[in-house]
Amino acid sequence: MNKKENLAKIIFLLAASFSILAVFLICLFLFANGIPAIRKIGFWDFVCGKRWKPGNDLYGIFPMILGSIYVTGGALLIGGPIGLMTAVFLSKFCPKSLHKILKPGIDLLAGIPSVVYGFFGLMVMVPAIRLFFGGSGSSMLCASLLLGIMILPTIISVSESALNAVPDSYYQGARALGASHERAVFLTILPAAKSGISAAFILGIGRAIGETMAVVMVAGNQARMPKGITKGIRTLTSNIVIEMGYAADLHRDALIATGLVLFVFVLLINLSFNAIKNRGKLC
């Protein structure tokens, strides 16, 4: 028995070490190739520059940073409330027979490839936006709507788990004090699950800001300052995937540096998630 336990410990240790090594190698690659490019271009010219023209040696990614922030914020505004209310319904209001149907359907949304979402957005959402709002249809609005749909499974699943984790005594106490079912849920259960719900929103942000293929297909991919919700934009991820195939020399290094900036964003999101999770444990 001891030999089996020791073997299992070794296997788990190797698996954990491999994961850590993979993250370390990714960090090493990004920093080793990205920092020299940022130093050569100039930190402020790179991060705050408003013009991206590799043919003229202009590598300003500020428009792409704003594009990523705007699209992610729009997705959160659209998908956040819908996802949270859906989680509340599934956790506290949904009949068990209906839950057995809805829950697998929501989980299925998480398994749909992003390129399928992008194809749906390109063939359905882009023409609809062109019809009702004008313009080409490929825009910040379309990308935000599509990402709002894509982050729903993450927000719903994590929020529902957080709501289900609240002790039933909270609900029973509220009901004993005369609160209705709805008041007990929204005034007692929801505040008690705020740490888990906040974590769900942060994970949704991470999902949205890192999305590539779907955004490439519907955002318009115009490397310029955002001019409106019906105008085309380009995100950090789109910038990398569109140009990496033919980039060389400083252009290629600038794209790797763009990945480094995106990596820092995702790292900050994960640190925020861990901080909220730890705060929830302390509370």
Coordinates of N, CA and C in Angstrom, one line a residue, residues 113-265:
P113 N -16.9 25.3 -30.2 CA -15.6 25.9 -30.6 C -15.9 27.4 -30.9
S114 N -14.9 28.2 -30.6 CA -15.0 29.7 -30.8 C -15.2 30.0 -32.3
V115 N -14.6 29.2 -33.2 CA -14.8 29.5 -34.6 C -16.3 29.3 -35.0
V116 N -17.0 28.4 -34.4 CA -18.4 28.2 -34.7 C -19.2 29.5 -34.2
Y117 N -18.8 30.0 -33.0 CA -19.5 31.2 -32.6 C -19.2 32.3 -33.6
G118 N -17.9 32.4 -34.0 CA -17.5 33.4 -35.0 C -18.3 33.3 -36.3
F119 N -18.5 32.1 -36.7 CA -19.3 31.9 -38.0 C -20.7 32.3 -37.8
F120 N -21.3 32.0 -36.6 CA -22.7 32.5 -36.3 C -22.7 34.0 -36.3
G121 N -21.8 34.6 -35.7 CA -21.7 36.1 -35.6 C -21.6 36.7 -37.0
L122 N -20.7 36.1 -37.8 CA -20.5 36.6 -39.2 C -21.7 36.5 -40.1
M123 N -22.4 35.3 -40.0 CA -23.6 35.1 -40.9 C -24.9 35.6 -40.4
V124 N -25.0 35.8 -39.0 CA -26.3 36.2 -38.5 C -26.3 37.6 -37.8
M125 N -25.3 37.8 -36.9 CA -25.3 39.0 -36.2 C -24.8 40.2 -37.0
V126 N -23.7 40.0 -37.8 CA -23.2 41.1 -38.6 C -24.3 41.6 -39.5
P127 N -25.0 40.8 -40.3 CA -26.1 41.4 -41.2 C -27.2 42.1 -40.4
A128 N -27.5 41.5 -39.2 CA -28.5 42.1 -38.4 C -28.1 43.5 -37.9
I129 N -26.9 43.6 -37.4 CA -26.4 45.0 -37.0 C -26.3 45.9 -38.2
R130 N -25.9 45.4 -39.3 CA -25.8 46.3 -40.5 C -27.2 46.8 -40.9
L131 N -28.2 45.9 -40.7 CA -29.6 46.3 -41.0 C -30.2 47.3 -40.1
F132 N -29.9 47.1 -38.8 CA -30.6 48.0 -37.8 C -29.8 49.2 -37.3
F133 N -28.4 49.1 -37.5 CA -27.6 50.2 -37.0 C -26.8 50.8 -38.1
G134 N -26.8 50.3 -39.3 CA -26.0 50.8 -40.4 C -24.5 50.4 -40.3
G135 N -23.7 50.9 -41.2 CA -22.3 50.5 -41.2 C -22.1 49.2 -41.8
S136 N -20.9 48.7 -41.6 CA -20.6 47.4 -42.2 C -21.1 46.2 -41.4
G137 N -21.4 46.4 -40.1 CA -21.9 45.3 -39.3 C -20.8 44.7 -38.4
S138 N -19.6 44.7 -39.0 CA -18.4 44.1 -38.3 C -17.9 45.3 -37.4
S139 N -18.2 45.2 -36.1 CA -18.0 46.3 -35.2 C -17.8 45.9 -33.8
M140 N -17.5 46.9 -33.0 CA -17.3 46.7 -31.5 C -18.6 46.1 -30.9
L141 N -19.8 46.6 -31.4 CA -21.0 46.1 -30.9 C -21.2 44.7 -31.1
C142 N -20.9 44.2 -32.4 CA -21.1 42.8 -32.7 C -20.2 42.0 -31.9
A143 N -18.9 42.4 -31.8 CA -17.9 41.6 -31.0 C -18.4 41.5 -29.5
S144 N -18.9 42.6 -29.0 CA -19.3 42.6 -27.6 C -20.5 41.7 -27.4
L145 N -21.5 41.7 -28.3 CA -22.6 40.8 -28.2 C -22.2 39.4 -28.3
L146 N -21.3 39.1 -29.2 CA -20.9 37.7 -29.4 C -20.1 37.2 -28.2
L147 N -19.2 38.0 -27.6 CA -18.5 37.6 -26.4 C -19.4 37.6 -25.2
G148 N -20.4 38.4 -25.2 CA -21.4 38.3 -24.1 C -22.1 37.0 -24.1
I149 N -22.3 36.4 -25.2 CA -22.9 35.1 -25.3 C -21.9 34.0 -24.9
M150 N -20.6 34.2 -25.3 CA -19.6 33.2 -25.1 C -19.2 33.1 -23.6
I151 N -19.3 34.2 -22.8 CA -18.9 34.1 -21.4 C -20.1 33.7 -20.5
L152 N -21.3 33.5 -21.1 CA -22.4 33.1 -20.3 C -22.2 31.8 -19.5
P153 N -21.7 30.7 -20.2 CA -21.5 29.4 -19.4 C -20.6 29.6 -18.2
T154 N -19.5 30.4 -18.4 CA -18.6 30.6 -17.3 C -19.3 31.3 -16.1
I155 N -19.9 32.4 -16.4 CA -20.6 33.1 -15.3 C -21.7 32.4 -14.7
I156 N -22.5 31.7 -15.5 CA -23.6 30.9 -15.0 C -23.1 29.8 -14.1
S157 N -22.2 29.0 -14.5 CA -21.7 27.8 -13.8 C -21.1 28.2 -12.5
V158 N -20.2 29.2 -12.5 CA -19.5 29.5 -11.3 C -20.4 30.2 -10.3
S159 N -21.3 31.1 -10.8 CA -22.2 31.8 -9.9 C -23.2 30.8 -9.3
E160 N -23.7 29.9 -10.1 CA -24.6 28.9 -9.5 C -23.9 28.1 -8.4
S161 N -22.7 27.7 -8.6 CA -22.0 26.9 -7.6 C -21.8 27.8 -6.3
A162 N -21.5 29.1 -6.5 CA -21.4 30.0 -5.4 C -22.7 30.1 -4.6
L163 N -23.8 30.2 -5.3 CA -25.1 30.3 -4.7 C -25.4 29.0 -3.9
N164 N -25.2 27.9 -4.5 CA -25.5 26.6 -3.9 C -24.6 26.3 -2.7
A165 N -23.4 27.0 -2.6 CA -22.5 26.8 -1.5 C -22.9 27.6 -0.3
V166 N -23.8 28.5 -0.4 CA -24.3 29.3 0.8 C -25.1 28.4 1.7
P167 N -24.7 28.3 3.0 CA -25.5 27.4 3.9 C -27.0 27.7 3.9
D168 N -27.7 26.6 4.0 CA -29.2 26.8 3.9 C -29.8 27.5 5.1
S169 N -29.0 27.6 6.2 CA -29.4 28.3 7.4 C -29.6 29.8 7.1
Y170 N -28.9 30.4 6.2 CA -29.1 31.8 5.8 C -30.5 32.0 5.3
Y171 N -30.9 31.1 4.4 CA -32.2 31.2 3.8 C -33.3 30.9 4.8
Q172 N -33.1 29.9 5.6 CA -34.1 29.6 6.6 C -34.3 30.7 7.6
G173 N -33.2 31.3 8.0 CA -33.2 32.4 8.9 C -34.0 33.6 8.4
A174 N -33.8 33.9 7.1 CA -34.5 35.0 6.5 C -36.0 34.7 6.4
R175 N -36.3 33.5 6.1 CA -37.7 33.1 6.0 C -38.4 33.1 7.4
A176 N -37.6 32.7 8.4 CA -38.2 32.8 9.8 C -38.5 34.2 10.2
L177 N -37.7 35.2 9.7 CA -38.0 36.6 10.0 C -39.1 37.2 9.2
G178 N -39.7 36.4 8.3 CA -40.9 36.9 7.6 C -40.6 37.3 6.1
A179 N -39.3 37.1 5.7 CA -39.0 37.4 4.3 C -39.6 36.4 3.3
S180 N -40.0 37.0 2.2 CA -40.6 36.1 1.1 C -39.4 35.3 0.5
H181 N -39.8 34.3 -0.3 CA -38.7 33.6 -1.0 C -37.8 34.4 -1.8
E182 N -38.4 35.4 -2.6 CA -37.6 36.3 -3.4 C -36.7 37.2 -2.6
R183 N -37.2 37.7 -1.5 CA -36.4 38.6 -0.7 C -35.3 37.8 0.0
A184 N -35.6 36.6 0.4 CA -34.5 35.8 1.1 C -33.4 35.5 0.1
V185 N -33.8 35.2 -1.1 CA -32.7 34.9 -2.1 C -31.9 36.2 -2.5
F186 N -32.6 37.3 -2.8 CA -31.8 38.5 -3.3 C -31.2 39.3 -2.1
L187 N -31.8 39.2 -0.9 CA -31.2 40.0 0.1 C -30.3 39.3 1.1
T188 N -30.3 37.9 1.0 CA -29.5 37.1 1.9 C -28.6 36.2 1.2
I189 N -29.1 35.4 0.2 CA -28.2 34.5 -0.5 C -27.2 35.2 -1.4
L190 N -27.7 36.1 -2.2 CA -26.8 36.8 -3.1 C -25.7 37.6 -2.4
P191 N -25.9 38.3 -1.3 CA -24.8 39.0 -0.7 C -23.8 38.0 -0.1
A192 N -24.3 36.9 0.4 CA -23.4 35.8 1.0 C -22.5 35.2 0.0
A193 N -23.0 35.2 -1.3 CA -22.2 34.5 -2.3 C -21.4 35.5 -3.2
K194 N -21.3 36.8 -2.7 CA -20.7 37.8 -3.5 C -19.2 37.5 -3.9
S195 N -18.5 36.8 -3.1 CA -17.1 36.5 -3.5 C -17.1 35.5 -4.6
G196 N -17.9 34.5 -4.6 CA -17.9 33.6 -5.7 C -18.5 34.2 -7.0
I197 N -19.5 35.1 -6.8 CA -20.0 35.7 -8.0 C -19.0 36.7 -8.6
S198 N -18.2 37.4 -7.8 CA -17.2 38.3 -8.3 C -16.1 37.4 -9.0
A199 N -15.8 36.3 -8.5 CA -14.8 35.4 -9.2 C -15.4 35.0 -10.5
A200 N -16.7 34.7 -10.6 CA -17.3 34.3 -11.9 C -17.1 35.4 -12.9
F201 N -17.3 36.7 -12.5 CA -17.2 37.8 -13.4 C -15.8 38.0 -13.8
I202 N -14.8 37.8 -12.9 CA -13.4 37.9 -13.3 C -13.0 36.8 -14.3
L203 N -13.5 35.6 -14.1 CA -13.2 34.5 -15.0 C -13.9 34.8 -16.4
G204 N -15.0 35.4 -16.4 CA -15.7 35.9 -17.6 C -14.8 36.9 -18.3
I205 N -14.2 37.8 -17.6 CA -13.4 38.8 -18.2 C -12.2 38.2 -18.8
G206 N -11.6 37.2 -18.1 CA -10.4 36.5 -18.7 C -10.8 35.7 -20.0
R207 N -12.0 35.1 -20.0 CA -12.5 34.4 -21.2 C -12.6 35.4 -22.3
A208 N -13.2 36.6 -22.1 CA -13.5 37.5 -23.1 C -12.2 38.2 -23.7
I209 N -11.3 38.6 -22.8 CA -10.1 39.3 -23.2 C -9.2 38.4 -24.0
G210 N -9.2 37.1 -23.8 CA -8.3 36.2 -24.4 C -8.9 35.6 -25.7
E211 N -10.2 35.9 -26.0 CA -10.8 35.3 -27.2 C -10.2 35.8 -28.5
T212 N -10.0 35.0 -29.5 CA -9.3 35.4 -30.7 C -10.2 35.2 -32.0
M213 N -10.5 33.9 -32.3 CA -11.1 33.6 -33.6 C -12.4 34.3 -33.8
A214 N -13.3 34.2 -32.8 CA -14.6 34.8 -32.9 C -14.5 36.3 -33.1
V215 N -13.6 37.0 -32.4 CA -13.5 38.4 -32.5 C -12.9 38.8 -33.9
V216 N -12.0 38.0 -34.4 CA -11.4 38.3 -35.7 C -12.5 38.3 -36.8
M217 N -13.4 37.4 -36.6 CA -14.5 37.2 -37.7 C -15.5 38.3 -37.7
V218 N -15.7 39.0 -36.5 CA -16.8 40.0 -36.5 C -16.4 41.4 -36.1
A219 N -15.2 41.7 -35.7 CA -14.9 43.0 -35.1 C -14.4 44.0 -36.2
G220 N -14.1 43.6 -37.4 CA -13.7 44.5 -38.4 C -12.2 44.6 -38.6
N221 N -11.5 44.4 -37.5 CA -10.0 44.3 -37.5 C -9.3 45.6 -38.1
Q222 N -9.7 46.7 -37.7 CA -9.1 48.0 -38.1 C -8.2 48.5 -37.0
A223 N -6.9 48.6 -37.4 CA -5.9 49.0 -36.4 C -5.9 50.5 -36.2
R224 N -7.0 51.1 -35.6 CA -7.1 52.5 -35.4 C -7.8 52.7 -34.1
M225 N -7.8 54.0 -33.6 CA -8.5 54.3 -32.4 C -10.0 54.0 -32.5
P226 N -10.6 53.4 -31.5 CA -12.1 53.2 -31.6 C -12.9 54.5 -31.8
K227 N -13.8 54.4 -32.7 CA -14.6 55.7 -33.0 C -16.1 55.5 -32.8
G228 N -16.5 54.4 -32.3 CA -17.9 54.2 -32.0 C -18.3 52.7 -31.9
I229 N -19.4 52.4 -31.3 CA -19.8 51.0 -31.2 C -20.1 50.3 -32.5
T230 N -20.5 51.1 -33.5 CA -20.8 50.5 -34.8 C -19.6 50.5 -35.8
K231 N -18.4 50.9 -35.3 CA -17.2 51.0 -36.1 C -16.3 49.8 -35.8
G232 N -15.5 49.4 -36.8 CA -14.6 48.3 -36.6 C -13.4 48.6 -35.6
I233 N -13.0 47.6 -35.0 CA -11.8 47.7 -34.0 C -10.9 46.5 -34.2
R234 N -9.8 46.6 -33.5 CA -8.9 45.4 -33.5 C -8.4 45.2 -32.0
T235 N -8.5 44.0 -31.6 CA -8.0 43.7 -30.2 C -6.6 43.2 -30.2
L236 N -6.0 43.0 -29.1 CA -4.6 42.5 -28.9 C -4.5 41.1 -29.5
T237 N -5.4 40.3 -29.2 CA -5.3 38.9 -29.7 C -5.5 38.9 -31.3
S238 N -6.4 39.7 -31.8 CA -6.6 39.7 -33.2 C -5.4 40.2 -33.9
N239 N -4.7 41.2 -33.3 CA -3.5 41.8 -33.9 C -2.4 40.7 -34.1
I240 N -2.3 39.9 -33.1 CA -1.3 38.8 -33.2 C -1.6 37.8 -34.2
V241 N -2.8 37.3 -34.2 CA -3.2 36.2 -35.1 C -3.2 36.6 -36.6
I242 N -3.6 37.9 -36.8 CA -3.7 38.4 -38.2 C -2.4 38.5 -38.8
E243 N -1.4 39.0 -38.1 CA -0.1 39.4 -38.7 C 1.1 38.5 -38.4
M244 N 0.9 37.6 -37.5 CA 2.1 36.7 -37.2 C 2.5 35.8 -38.3
G245 N 1.6 35.5 -39.2 CA 1.9 34.6 -40.3 C 3.0 35.1 -41.3
Y246 N 3.0 36.5 -41.4 CA 4.0 37.0 -42.4 C 5.0 38.0 -41.7
A247 N 4.9 38.2 -40.4 CA 5.8 39.1 -39.7 C 7.2 38.6 -39.6
A248 N 8.2 39.5 -39.6 CA 9.6 39.2 -39.5 C 10.3 40.3 -38.8
D249 N 11.5 39.9 -38.2 CA 12.3 40.9 -37.5 C 11.6 41.7 -36.4
L250 N 11.7 43.0 -36.5 CA 11.1 43.8 -35.4 C 9.6 43.7 -35.4
H251 N 9.0 43.5 -36.5 CA 7.5 43.3 -36.6 C 7.1 42.1 -35.8
R252 N 7.8 41.0 -36.0 CA 7.5 39.8 -35.3 C 7.7 40.0 -33.8
D253 N 8.8 40.6 -33.4 CA 9.1 40.8 -32.0 C 8.1 41.7 -31.4
A254 N 7.6 42.7 -32.2 CA 6.5 43.6 -31.6 C 5.2 42.8 -31.4
L255 N 4.9 41.8 -32.2 CA 3.8 41.0 -32.0 C 3.9 40.2 -30.7
I256 N 5.1 39.6 -30.5 CA 5.4 38.9 -29.3 C 5.3 39.8 -28.1
A257 N 5.8 41.0 -28.2 CA 5.6 42.0 -27.1 C 4.1 42.3 -26.9
T258 N 3.3 42.3 -27.9 CA 1.9 42.4 -27.7 C 1.3 41.3 -26.9
G259 N 1.8 40.1 -27.2 CA 1.4 38.9 -26.4 C 1.9 39.1 -24.9
L260 N 3.0 39.7 -24.7 CA 3.5 39.9 -23.4 C 2.5 40.9 -22.6
V261 N 2.1 41.9 -23.3 CA 1.1 42.8 -22.7 C -0.2 42.1 -22.4
L262 N -0.6 41.3 -23.3 CA -1.8 40.5 -23.0 C -1.6 39.6 -21.9
F263 N -0.5 38.9 -21.8 CA -0.1 38.0 -20.7 C -0.2 38.8 -19.3
V264 N 0.3 40.0 -19.3 CA 0.3 40.8 -18.1 C -1.2 41.1 -17.7
F265 N -2.0 41.4 -18.7 CA -3.4 41.6 -18.4 C -4.1 40.3 -17.8

